[in-house]
Structure formats: C-alpha cells, structure tokens
XYZ file of N, CA and C in Angstrom:
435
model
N 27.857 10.053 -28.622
C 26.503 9.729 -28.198
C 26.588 8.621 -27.152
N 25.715 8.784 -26.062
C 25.665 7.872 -24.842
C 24.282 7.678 -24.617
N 24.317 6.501 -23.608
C 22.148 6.024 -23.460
C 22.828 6.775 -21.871
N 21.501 6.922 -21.278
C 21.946 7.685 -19.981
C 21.376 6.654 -19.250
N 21.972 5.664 -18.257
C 21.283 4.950 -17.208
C 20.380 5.423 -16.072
N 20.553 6.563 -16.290
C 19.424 7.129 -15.038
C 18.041 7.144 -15.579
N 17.685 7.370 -17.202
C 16.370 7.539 -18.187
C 16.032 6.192 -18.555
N 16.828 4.834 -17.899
C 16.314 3.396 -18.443
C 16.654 2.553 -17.560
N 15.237 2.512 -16.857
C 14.957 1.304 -15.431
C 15.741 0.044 -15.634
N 15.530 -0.626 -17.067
C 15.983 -1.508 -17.415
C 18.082 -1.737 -17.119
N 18.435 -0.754 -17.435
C 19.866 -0.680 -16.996
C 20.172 -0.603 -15.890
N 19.638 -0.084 -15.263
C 20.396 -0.011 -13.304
C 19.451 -0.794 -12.388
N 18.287 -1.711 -13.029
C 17.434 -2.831 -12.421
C 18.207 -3.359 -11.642
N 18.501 -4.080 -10.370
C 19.554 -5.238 -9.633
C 19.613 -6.354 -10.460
N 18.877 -6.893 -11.228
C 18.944 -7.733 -11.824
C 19.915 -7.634 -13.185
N 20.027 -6.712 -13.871
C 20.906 -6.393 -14.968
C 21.888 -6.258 -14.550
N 22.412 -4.851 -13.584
C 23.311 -5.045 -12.299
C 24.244 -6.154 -12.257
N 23.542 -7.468 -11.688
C 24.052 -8.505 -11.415
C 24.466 -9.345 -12.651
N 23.944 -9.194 -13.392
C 24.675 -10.106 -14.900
C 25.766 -9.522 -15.152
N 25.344 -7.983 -15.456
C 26.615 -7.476 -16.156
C 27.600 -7.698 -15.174
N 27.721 -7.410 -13.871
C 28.981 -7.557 -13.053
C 29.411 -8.893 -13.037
N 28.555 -10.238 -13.181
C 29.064 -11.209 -13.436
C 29.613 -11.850 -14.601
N 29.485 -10.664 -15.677
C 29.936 -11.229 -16.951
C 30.971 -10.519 -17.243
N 31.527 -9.199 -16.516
C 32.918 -8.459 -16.779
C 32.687 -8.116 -17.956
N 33.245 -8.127 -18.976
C 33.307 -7.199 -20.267
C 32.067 -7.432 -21.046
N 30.788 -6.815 -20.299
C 30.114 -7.117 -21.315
C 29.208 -5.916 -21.713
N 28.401 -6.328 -22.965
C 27.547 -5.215 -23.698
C 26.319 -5.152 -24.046
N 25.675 -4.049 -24.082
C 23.745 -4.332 -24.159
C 24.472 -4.697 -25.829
N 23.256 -5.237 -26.134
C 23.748 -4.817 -28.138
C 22.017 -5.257 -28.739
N 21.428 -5.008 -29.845
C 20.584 -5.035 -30.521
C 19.939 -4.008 -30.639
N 18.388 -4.770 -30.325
C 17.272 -4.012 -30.261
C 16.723 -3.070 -28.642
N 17.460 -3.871 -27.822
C 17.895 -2.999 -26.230
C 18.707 -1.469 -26.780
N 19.494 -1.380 -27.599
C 20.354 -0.425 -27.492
C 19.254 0.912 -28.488
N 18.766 0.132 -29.570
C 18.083 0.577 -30.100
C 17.200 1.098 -29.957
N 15.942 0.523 -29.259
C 15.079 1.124 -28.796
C 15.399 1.959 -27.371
N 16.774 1.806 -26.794
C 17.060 3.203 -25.689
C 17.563 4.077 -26.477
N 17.699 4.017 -27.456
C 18.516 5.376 -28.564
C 17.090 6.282 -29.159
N 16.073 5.252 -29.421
C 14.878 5.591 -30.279
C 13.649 6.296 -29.076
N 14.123 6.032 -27.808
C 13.060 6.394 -26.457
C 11.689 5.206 -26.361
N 12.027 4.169 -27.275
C 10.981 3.158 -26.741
C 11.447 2.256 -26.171
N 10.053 1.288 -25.370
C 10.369 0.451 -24.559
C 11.220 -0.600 -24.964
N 12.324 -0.856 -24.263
C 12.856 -2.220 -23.737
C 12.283 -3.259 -23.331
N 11.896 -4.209 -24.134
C 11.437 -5.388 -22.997
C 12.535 -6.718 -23.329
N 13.239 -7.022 -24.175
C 14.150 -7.909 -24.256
C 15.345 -7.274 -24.239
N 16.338 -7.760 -23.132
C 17.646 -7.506 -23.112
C 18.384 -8.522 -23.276
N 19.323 -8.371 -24.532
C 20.434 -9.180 -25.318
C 21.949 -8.546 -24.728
N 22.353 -9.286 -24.562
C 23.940 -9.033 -24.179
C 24.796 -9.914 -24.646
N 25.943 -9.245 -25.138
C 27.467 -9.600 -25.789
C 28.210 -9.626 -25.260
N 29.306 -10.688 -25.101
C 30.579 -11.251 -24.549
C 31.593 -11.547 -25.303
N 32.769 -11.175 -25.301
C 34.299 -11.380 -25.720
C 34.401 -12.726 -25.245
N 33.532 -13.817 -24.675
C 34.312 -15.203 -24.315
C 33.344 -16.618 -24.656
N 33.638 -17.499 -24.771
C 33.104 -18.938 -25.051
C 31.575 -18.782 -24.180
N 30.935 -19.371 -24.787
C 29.739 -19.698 -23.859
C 29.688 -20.653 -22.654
N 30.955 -21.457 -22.969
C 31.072 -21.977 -21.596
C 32.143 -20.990 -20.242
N 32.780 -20.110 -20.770
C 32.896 -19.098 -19.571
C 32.058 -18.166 -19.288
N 30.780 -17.906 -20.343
C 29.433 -17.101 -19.331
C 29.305 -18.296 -18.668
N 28.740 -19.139 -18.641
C 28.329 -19.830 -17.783
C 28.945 -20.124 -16.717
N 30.131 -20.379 -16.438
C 30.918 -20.544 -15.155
C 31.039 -19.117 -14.597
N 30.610 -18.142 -14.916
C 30.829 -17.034 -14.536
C 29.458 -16.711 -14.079
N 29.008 -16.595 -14.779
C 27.226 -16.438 -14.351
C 26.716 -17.672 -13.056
N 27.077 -19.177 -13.706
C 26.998 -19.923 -11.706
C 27.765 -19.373 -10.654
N 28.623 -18.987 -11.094
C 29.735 -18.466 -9.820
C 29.218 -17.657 -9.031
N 28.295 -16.531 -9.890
C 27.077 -15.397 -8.952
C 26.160 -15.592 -8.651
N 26.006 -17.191 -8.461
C 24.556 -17.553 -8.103
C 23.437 -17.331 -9.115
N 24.053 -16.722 -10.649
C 23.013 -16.382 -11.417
C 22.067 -18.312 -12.023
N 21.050 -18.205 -12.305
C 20.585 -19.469 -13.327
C 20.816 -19.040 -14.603
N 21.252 -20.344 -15.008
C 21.646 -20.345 -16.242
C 20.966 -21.545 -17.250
N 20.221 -21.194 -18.768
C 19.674 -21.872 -19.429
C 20.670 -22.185 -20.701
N 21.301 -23.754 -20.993
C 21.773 -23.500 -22.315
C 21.028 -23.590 -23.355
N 20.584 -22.044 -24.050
C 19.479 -22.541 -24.690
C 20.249 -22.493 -26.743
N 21.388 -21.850 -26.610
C 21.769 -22.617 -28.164
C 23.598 -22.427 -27.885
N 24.260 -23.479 -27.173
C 25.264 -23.122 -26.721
C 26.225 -23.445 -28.148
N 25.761 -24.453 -29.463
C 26.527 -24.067 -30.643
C 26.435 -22.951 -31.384
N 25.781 -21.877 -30.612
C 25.800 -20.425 -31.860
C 26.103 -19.599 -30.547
N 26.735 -20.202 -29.386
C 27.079 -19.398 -28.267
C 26.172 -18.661 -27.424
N 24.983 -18.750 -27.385
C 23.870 -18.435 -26.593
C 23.144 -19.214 -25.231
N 23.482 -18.846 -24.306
C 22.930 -19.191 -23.449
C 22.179 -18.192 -22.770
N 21.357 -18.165 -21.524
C 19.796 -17.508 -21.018
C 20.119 -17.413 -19.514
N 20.276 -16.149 -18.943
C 20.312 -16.255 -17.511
C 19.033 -15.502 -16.988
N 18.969 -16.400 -15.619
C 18.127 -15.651 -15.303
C 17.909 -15.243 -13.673
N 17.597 -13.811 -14.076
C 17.916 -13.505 -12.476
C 16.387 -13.092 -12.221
N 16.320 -12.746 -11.447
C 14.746 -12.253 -10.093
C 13.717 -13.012 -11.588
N 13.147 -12.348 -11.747
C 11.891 -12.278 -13.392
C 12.382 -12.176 -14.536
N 13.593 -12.143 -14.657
C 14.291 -11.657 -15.986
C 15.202 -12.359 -16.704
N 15.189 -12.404 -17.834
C 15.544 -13.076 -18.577
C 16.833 -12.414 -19.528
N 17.688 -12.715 -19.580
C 18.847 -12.200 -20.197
C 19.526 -12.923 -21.294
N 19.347 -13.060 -22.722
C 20.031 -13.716 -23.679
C 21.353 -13.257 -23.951
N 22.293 -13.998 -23.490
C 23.693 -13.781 -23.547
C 24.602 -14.624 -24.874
N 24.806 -14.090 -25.845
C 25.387 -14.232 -26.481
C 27.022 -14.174 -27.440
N 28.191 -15.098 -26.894
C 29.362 -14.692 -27.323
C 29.659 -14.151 -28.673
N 30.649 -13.461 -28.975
C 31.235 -12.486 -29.897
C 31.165 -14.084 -30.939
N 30.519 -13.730 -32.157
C 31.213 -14.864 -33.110
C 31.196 -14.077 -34.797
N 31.765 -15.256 -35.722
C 32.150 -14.408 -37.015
C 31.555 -15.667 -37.973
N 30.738 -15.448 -38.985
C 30.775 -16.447 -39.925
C 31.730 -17.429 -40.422
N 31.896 -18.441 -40.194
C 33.186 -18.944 -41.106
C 32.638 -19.346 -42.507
N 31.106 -19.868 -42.249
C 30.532 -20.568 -44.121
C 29.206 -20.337 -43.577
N 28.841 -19.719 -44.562
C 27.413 -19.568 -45.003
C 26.412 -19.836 -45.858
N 25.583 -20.559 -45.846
C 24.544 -20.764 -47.160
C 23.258 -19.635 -47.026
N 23.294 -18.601 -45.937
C 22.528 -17.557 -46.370
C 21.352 -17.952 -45.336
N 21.326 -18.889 -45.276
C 20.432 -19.572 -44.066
C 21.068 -19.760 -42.432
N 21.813 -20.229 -42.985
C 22.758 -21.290 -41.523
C 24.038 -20.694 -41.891
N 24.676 -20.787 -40.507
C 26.533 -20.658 -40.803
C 27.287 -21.557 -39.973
N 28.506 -21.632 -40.075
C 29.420 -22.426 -39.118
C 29.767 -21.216 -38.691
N 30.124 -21.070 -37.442
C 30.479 -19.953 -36.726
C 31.389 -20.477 -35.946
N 31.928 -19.552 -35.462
C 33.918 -19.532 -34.881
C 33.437 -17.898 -33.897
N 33.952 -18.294 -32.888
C 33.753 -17.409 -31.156
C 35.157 -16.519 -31.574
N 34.968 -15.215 -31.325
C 36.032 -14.066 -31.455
C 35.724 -13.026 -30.104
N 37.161 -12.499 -29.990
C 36.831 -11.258 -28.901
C 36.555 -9.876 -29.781
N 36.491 -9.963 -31.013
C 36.612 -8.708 -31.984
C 35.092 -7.821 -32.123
N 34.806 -7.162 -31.496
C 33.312 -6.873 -31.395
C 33.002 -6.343 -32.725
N 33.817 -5.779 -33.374
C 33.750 -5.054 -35.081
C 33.343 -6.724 -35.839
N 33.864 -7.327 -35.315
C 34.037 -8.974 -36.378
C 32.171 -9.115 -36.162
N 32.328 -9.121 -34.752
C 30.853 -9.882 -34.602
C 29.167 -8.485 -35.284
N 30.073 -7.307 -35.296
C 29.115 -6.443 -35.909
C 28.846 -6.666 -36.923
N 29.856 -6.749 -37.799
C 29.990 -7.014 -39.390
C 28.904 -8.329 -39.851
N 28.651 -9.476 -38.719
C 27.802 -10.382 -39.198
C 26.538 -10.194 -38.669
N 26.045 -9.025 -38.059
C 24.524 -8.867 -38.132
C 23.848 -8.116 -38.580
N 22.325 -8.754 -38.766
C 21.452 -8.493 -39.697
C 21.104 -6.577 -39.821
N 21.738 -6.035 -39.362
C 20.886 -4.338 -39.700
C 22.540 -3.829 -38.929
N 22.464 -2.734 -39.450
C 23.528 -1.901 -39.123
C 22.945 -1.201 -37.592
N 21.851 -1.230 -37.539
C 20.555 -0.923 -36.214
C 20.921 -1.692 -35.220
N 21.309 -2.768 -35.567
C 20.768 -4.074 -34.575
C 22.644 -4.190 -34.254
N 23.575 -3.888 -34.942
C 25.305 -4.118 -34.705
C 25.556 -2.784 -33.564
N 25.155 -2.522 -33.223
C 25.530 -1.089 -31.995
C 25.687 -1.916 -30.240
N 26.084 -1.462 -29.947
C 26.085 -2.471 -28.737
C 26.788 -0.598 -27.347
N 26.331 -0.738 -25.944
C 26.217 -0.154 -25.190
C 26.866 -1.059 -23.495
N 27.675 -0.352 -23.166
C 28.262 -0.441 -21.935
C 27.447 -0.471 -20.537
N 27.112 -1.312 -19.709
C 27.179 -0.676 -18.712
C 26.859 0.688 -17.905
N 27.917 1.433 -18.315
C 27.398 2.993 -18.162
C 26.970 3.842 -19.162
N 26.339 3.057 -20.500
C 25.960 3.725 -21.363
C 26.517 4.571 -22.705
N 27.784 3.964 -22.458
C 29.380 4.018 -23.977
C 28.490 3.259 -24.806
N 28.278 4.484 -25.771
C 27.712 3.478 -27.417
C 29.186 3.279 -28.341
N 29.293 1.688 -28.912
C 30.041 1.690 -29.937
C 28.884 0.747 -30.637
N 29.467 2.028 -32.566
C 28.628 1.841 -33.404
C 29.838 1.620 -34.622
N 30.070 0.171 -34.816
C 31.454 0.040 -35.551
C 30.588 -0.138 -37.298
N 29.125 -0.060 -37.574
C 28.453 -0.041 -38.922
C 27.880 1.023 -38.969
N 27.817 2.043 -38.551
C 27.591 3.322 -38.812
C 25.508 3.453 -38.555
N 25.349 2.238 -37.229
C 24.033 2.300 -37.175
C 23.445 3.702 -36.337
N 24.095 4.443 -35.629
C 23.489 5.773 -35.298
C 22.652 6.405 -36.723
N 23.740 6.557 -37.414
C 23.712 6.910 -38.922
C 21.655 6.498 -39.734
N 22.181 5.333 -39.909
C 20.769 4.737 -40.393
C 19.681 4.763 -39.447
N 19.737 5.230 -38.027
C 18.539 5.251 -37.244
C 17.703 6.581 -37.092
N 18.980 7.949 -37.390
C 18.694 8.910 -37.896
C 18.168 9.272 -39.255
N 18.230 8.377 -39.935
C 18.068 8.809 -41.329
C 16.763 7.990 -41.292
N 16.308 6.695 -40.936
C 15.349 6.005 -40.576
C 15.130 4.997 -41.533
C-alpha cells in the first residue's frame, strides 16, 4: 500500500517539497498519513527524523527554512516555510515513564519510535514519494476501524 502524491496537494506543495529535501531522510507520520490513507483532509503535517533536533535545525537554516524551537527536550521543533507550518519531530524511545511524562533518548530506529505511540493509526509514517511503513500493524486497525 502507497499514498499517491499526485491525489494530495499537501505532498508535492513547494513548501513540503522544501522541508523534506532539507531534512534528507525524512517521513510524513501520524494523523497526515492517516487521514491520506482514510481520503480526508490534511491540515497538520507532522514529520519524522532519524537525527537530534539540533541537526533538523542546522539543516532546515541551511535552506533558508525558519525554524521555531518549540519543545527541543522531546525533540520537536516547527519550521516554517511560505504559510506553513511543519512539526518536525526526531525518532525517540521511552527510557522511564510514569504514564504521564517520560525521559526520552533520540534513536534512528523508526520501529523503536513506533512502538512508543499512542494508536497503532497514528505509528505509520510515509515517504516522500508515498512508501507506507506500518511497523504496528496500523493499516490493519484502520481497516477494521
């Protein structure tokens, strides 16, 4: 199963365009992937990175992108290109949890960082050209509903 970039403005926008090429290995993942799997609208695009939040960011200034650190201890930072807003978030893994809060530790393991989110829906993450990897079997549960 693949999202087709030609059926979602949101993917071949210049503005998405330009993140993803400035972020090299990176991935739609959540409720973006979800709702292009489900045929509804996109309006928040989340993206995943294999690296520290301080190499999106030197990577993202490097393209002239703006950049917001808006939670750079849970690895999240905010770019933003033309009108758009892009929450970029590095690969991370629980280390301790009270169910609330965690200490978290940055990984390149995209299965690691699936395994710690909230819906097997929301762990799917999409390429660029529209390669779904679904390492919790969320195709599965979106079909079944």
């Amino acid at each position: 199963m693949r999202i087709d970039p030609a059926q979602h403005g949101w993917m071949t926008a210049p503005e998405t365009l330009a993140v993803m090429a400035a972020l090299g290995e990176a991935r739609f993942v959540g409720g973006a992937v979800r709702n292009a799997l489900l045929g509804v609208n996109v309006a928040d695009i989340d993206i995943a990175v294999p690296m520290p939040p301080a190499e999106s960011l030197a990577r993202l200034k490097a393209h002239g992108i703006k950049v917001v650190e808006t939670g750079l201890d849970h690895g999240t930072v905010t770019a933003i290109a033309g009108t758009h807003a892009f929450e970029i978030t590095s690969l991370r893994r629980d280390v301790e949890t009270d169910g609330r809060h965690a200490v978290i530790a940055f990984t390149d393991d995209w299965a690691e960082d699936a395994a710690r989110r909230d819906f097997t829906i929301n762990a799917m993450y999409a390429s660029a050209s529209g390669k779904l990897f679904d390492y919790a079997t969320g195709v599965e549960d979106l079909i079944a509903g």
